[in-house]
XYZ file of N, CA and C in Angstrom:
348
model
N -86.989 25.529 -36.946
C -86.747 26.824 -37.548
C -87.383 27.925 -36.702
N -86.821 29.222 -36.907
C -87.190 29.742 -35.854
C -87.806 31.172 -36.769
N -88.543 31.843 -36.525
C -89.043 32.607 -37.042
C -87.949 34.413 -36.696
N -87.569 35.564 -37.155
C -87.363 36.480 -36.550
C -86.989 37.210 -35.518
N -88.362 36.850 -35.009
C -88.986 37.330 -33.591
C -88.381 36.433 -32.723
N -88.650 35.270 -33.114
C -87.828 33.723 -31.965
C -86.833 34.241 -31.733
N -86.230 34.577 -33.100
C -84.538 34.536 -33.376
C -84.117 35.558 -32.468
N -84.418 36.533 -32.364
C -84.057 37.870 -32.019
C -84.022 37.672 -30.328
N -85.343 37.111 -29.667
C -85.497 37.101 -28.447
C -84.474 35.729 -28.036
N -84.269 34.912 -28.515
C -83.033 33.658 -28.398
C -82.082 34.085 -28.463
N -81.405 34.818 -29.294
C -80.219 35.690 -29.209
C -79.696 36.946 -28.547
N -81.245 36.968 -28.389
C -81.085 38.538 -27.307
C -80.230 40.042 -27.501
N -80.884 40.078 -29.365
C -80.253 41.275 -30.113
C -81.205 41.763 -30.758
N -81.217 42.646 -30.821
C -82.407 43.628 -31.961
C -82.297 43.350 -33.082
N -83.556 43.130 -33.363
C -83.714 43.315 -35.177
C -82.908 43.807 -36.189
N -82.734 45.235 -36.060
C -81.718 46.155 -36.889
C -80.535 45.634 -37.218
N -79.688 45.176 -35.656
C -78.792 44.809 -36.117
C -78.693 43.250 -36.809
N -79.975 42.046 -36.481
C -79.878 41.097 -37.309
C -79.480 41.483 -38.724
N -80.882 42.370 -39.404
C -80.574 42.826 -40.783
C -79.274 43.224 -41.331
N -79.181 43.692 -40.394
C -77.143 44.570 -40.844
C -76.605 43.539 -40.686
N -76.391 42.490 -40.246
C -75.330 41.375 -39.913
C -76.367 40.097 -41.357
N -77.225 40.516 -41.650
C -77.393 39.526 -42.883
C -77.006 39.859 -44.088
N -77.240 41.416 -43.845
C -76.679 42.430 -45.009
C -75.071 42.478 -45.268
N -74.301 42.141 -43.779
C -72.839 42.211 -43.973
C -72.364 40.399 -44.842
N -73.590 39.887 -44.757
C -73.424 38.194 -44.846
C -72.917 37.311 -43.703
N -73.206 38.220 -42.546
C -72.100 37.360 -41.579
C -73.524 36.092 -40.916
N -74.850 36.114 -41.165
C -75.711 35.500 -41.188
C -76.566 35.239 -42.851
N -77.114 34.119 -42.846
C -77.751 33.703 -43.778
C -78.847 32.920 -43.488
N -79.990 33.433 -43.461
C -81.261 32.235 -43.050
C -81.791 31.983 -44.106
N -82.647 31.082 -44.109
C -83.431 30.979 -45.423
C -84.193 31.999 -45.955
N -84.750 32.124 -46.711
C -86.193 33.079 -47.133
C -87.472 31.668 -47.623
N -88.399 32.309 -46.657
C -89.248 31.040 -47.021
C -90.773 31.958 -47.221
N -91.817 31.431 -47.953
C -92.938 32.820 -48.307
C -93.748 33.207 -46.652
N -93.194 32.512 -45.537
C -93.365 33.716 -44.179
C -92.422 34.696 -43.672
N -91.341 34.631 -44.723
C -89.796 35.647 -44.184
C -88.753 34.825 -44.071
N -88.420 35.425 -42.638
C -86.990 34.312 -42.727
C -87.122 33.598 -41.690
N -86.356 32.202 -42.122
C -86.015 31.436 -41.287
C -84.775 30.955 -40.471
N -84.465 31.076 -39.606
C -83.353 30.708 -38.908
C -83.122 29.211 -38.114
N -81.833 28.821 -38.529
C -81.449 27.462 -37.656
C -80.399 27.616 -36.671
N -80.749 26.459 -35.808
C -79.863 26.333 -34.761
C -78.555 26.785 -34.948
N -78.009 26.665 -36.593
C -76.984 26.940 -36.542
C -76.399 28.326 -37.039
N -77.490 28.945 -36.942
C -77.845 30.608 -37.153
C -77.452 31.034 -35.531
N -78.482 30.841 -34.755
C -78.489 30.928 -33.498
C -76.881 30.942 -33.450
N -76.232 29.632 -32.856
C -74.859 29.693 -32.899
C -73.953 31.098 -33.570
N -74.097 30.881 -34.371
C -73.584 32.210 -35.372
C -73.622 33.275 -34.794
N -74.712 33.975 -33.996
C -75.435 34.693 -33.991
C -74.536 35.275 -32.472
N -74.866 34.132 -31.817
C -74.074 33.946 -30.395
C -72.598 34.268 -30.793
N -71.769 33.951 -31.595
C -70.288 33.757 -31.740
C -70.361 35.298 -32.215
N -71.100 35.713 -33.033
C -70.221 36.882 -33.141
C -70.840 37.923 -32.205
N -72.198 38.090 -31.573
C -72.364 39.322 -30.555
C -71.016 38.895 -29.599
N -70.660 37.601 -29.466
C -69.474 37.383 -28.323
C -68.122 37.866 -28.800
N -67.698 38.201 -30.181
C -66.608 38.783 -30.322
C -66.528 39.955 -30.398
N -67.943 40.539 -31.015
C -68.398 41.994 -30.609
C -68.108 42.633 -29.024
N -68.768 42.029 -28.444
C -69.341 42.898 -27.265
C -67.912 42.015 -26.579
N -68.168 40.998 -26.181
C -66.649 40.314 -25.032
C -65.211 40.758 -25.238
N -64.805 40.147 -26.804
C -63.863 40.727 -27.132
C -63.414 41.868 -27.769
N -64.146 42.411 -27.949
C -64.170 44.331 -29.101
C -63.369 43.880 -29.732
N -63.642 42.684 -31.279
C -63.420 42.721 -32.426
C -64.087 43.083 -33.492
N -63.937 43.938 -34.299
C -64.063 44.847 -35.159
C -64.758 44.211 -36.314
N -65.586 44.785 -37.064
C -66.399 43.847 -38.628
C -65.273 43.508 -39.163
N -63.997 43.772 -39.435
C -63.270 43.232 -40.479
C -62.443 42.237 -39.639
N -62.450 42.321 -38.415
C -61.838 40.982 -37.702
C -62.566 39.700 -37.941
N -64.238 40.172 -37.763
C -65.306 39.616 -37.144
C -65.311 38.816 -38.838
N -65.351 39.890 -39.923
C -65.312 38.859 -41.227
C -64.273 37.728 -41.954
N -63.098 37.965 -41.434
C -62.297 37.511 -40.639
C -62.424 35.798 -40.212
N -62.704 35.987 -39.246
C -63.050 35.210 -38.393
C -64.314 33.983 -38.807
N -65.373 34.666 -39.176
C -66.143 33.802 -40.106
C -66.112 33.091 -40.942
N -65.264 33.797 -41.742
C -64.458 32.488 -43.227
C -64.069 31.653 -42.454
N -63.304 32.151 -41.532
C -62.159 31.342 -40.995
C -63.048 29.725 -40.504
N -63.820 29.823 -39.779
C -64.639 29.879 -39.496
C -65.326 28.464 -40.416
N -66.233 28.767 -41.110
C -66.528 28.540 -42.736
C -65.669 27.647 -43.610
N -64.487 28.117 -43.341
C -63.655 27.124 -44.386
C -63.387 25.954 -43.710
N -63.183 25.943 -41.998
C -63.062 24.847 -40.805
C -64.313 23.832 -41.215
N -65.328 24.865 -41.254
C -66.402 23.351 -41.131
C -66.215 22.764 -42.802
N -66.233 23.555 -43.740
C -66.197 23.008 -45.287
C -64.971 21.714 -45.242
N -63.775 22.052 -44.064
C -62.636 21.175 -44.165
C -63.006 19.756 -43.335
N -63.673 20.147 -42.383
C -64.623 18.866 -41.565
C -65.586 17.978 -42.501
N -65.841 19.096 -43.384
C -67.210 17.976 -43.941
C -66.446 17.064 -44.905
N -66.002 17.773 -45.521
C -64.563 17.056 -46.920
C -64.120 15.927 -46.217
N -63.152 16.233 -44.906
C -63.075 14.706 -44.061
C -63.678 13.541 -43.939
N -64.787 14.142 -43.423
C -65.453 13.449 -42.981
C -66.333 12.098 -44.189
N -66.068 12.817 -45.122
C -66.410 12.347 -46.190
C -65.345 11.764 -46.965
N -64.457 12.265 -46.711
C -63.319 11.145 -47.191
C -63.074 9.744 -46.727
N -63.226 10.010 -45.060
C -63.219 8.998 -43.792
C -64.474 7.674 -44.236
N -65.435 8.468 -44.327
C -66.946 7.606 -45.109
C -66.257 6.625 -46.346
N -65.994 7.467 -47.855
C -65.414 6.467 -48.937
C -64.463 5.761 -48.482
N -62.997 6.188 -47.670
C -62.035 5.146 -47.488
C -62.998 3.991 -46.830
N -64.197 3.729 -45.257
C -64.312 3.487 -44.886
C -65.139 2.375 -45.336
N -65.846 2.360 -46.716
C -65.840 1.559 -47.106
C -65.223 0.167 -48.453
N -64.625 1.091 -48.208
C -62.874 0.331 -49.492
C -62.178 -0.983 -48.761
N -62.246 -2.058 -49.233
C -61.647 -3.564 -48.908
C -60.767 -3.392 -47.961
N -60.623 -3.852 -46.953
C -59.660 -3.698 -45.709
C -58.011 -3.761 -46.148
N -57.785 -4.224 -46.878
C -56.472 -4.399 -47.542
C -56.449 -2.956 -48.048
N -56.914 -2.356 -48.885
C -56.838 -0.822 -49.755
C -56.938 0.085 -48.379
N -57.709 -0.007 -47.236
C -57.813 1.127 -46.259
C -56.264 0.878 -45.512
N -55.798 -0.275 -44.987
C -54.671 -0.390 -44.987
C -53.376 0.283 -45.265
N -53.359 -0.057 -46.932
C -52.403 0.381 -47.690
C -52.815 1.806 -47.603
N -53.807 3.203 -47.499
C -53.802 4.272 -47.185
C -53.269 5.109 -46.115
N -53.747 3.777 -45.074
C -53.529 4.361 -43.616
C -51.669 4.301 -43.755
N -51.095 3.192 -44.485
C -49.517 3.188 -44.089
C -49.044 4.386 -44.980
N -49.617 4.533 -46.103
C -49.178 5.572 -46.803
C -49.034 7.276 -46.552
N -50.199 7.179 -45.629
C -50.531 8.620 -44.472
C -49.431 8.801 -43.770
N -48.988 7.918 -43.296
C -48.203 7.558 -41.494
C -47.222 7.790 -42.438
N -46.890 7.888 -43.734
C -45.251 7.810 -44.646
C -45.415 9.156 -44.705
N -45.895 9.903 -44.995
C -46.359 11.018 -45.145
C -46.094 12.176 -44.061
N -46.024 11.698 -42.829
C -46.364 12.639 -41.822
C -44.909 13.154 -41.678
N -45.092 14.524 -41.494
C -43.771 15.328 -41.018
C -42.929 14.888 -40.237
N -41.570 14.740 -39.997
C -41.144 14.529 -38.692
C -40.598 15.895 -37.797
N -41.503 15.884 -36.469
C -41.322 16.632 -35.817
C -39.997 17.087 -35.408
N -39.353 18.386 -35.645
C -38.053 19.299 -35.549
C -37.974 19.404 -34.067
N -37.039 19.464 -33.441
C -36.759 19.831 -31.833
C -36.414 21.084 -31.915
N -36.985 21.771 -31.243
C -36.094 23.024 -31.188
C -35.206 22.946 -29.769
N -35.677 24.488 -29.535
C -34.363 24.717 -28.320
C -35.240 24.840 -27.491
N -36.792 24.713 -27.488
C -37.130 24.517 -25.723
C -37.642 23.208 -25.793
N -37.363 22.141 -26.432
C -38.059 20.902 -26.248
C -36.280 20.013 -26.003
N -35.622 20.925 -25.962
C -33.963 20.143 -25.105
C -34.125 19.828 -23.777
């Protein structure tokens, strides 16, 4: 965990705007009784959006945007991943019968006119 000060000099952004970007919610650290705490995966955060800021000049409502977007990706990874876990331990016969039922399932890919 990284304290503020860590955070700020690791990310290589001023204070002010941390606060404003916790205040917009586009960061969330803990509150712990020394302040706040930040994780690696703050850092990250932190990095992704000064990089859509400053690299790409996307805008707070792109940038909020983008975060859900963002947000709902990893919420959809973890759900997986956790699905992958229960099937993974279900009688080899039942993971089976899922996996053929998936593969029944899957779209069949349309040709268009540049895959002629």
């Amino acid at each position: 965990m990284l304290d503020i000060d860590e955070f700020v000099l690791r990310v290589r952004i001023a204070s002010d705007i941390v606060e404003t970007w916790i205040e917009e919610g586009w960061l969330r650290p803990q509150r712990t009784d020394k302040g706040l705490a930040f994780t690696e995966m703050d850092v990250s955060r932190a990095q992704l959006i000064r990089d859509l800021r400053e690299d790409l000049g996307v805008n707070e409502e792109g940038i909020a945007i983008i975060l859900d977007l963002v947000d709902q990706m990893h919420g959809l990874r973890k759900t997986l991943r956790e699905l992958c876990e229960a099937v993974g331990v279900q009688p080899a016969e039942l993971q089976q019968r899922i996996l053929v039922d998936m593969r029944s399932r899957r779209p069949i890919p349309m040709k268009g006119p540049e895959s002629s």
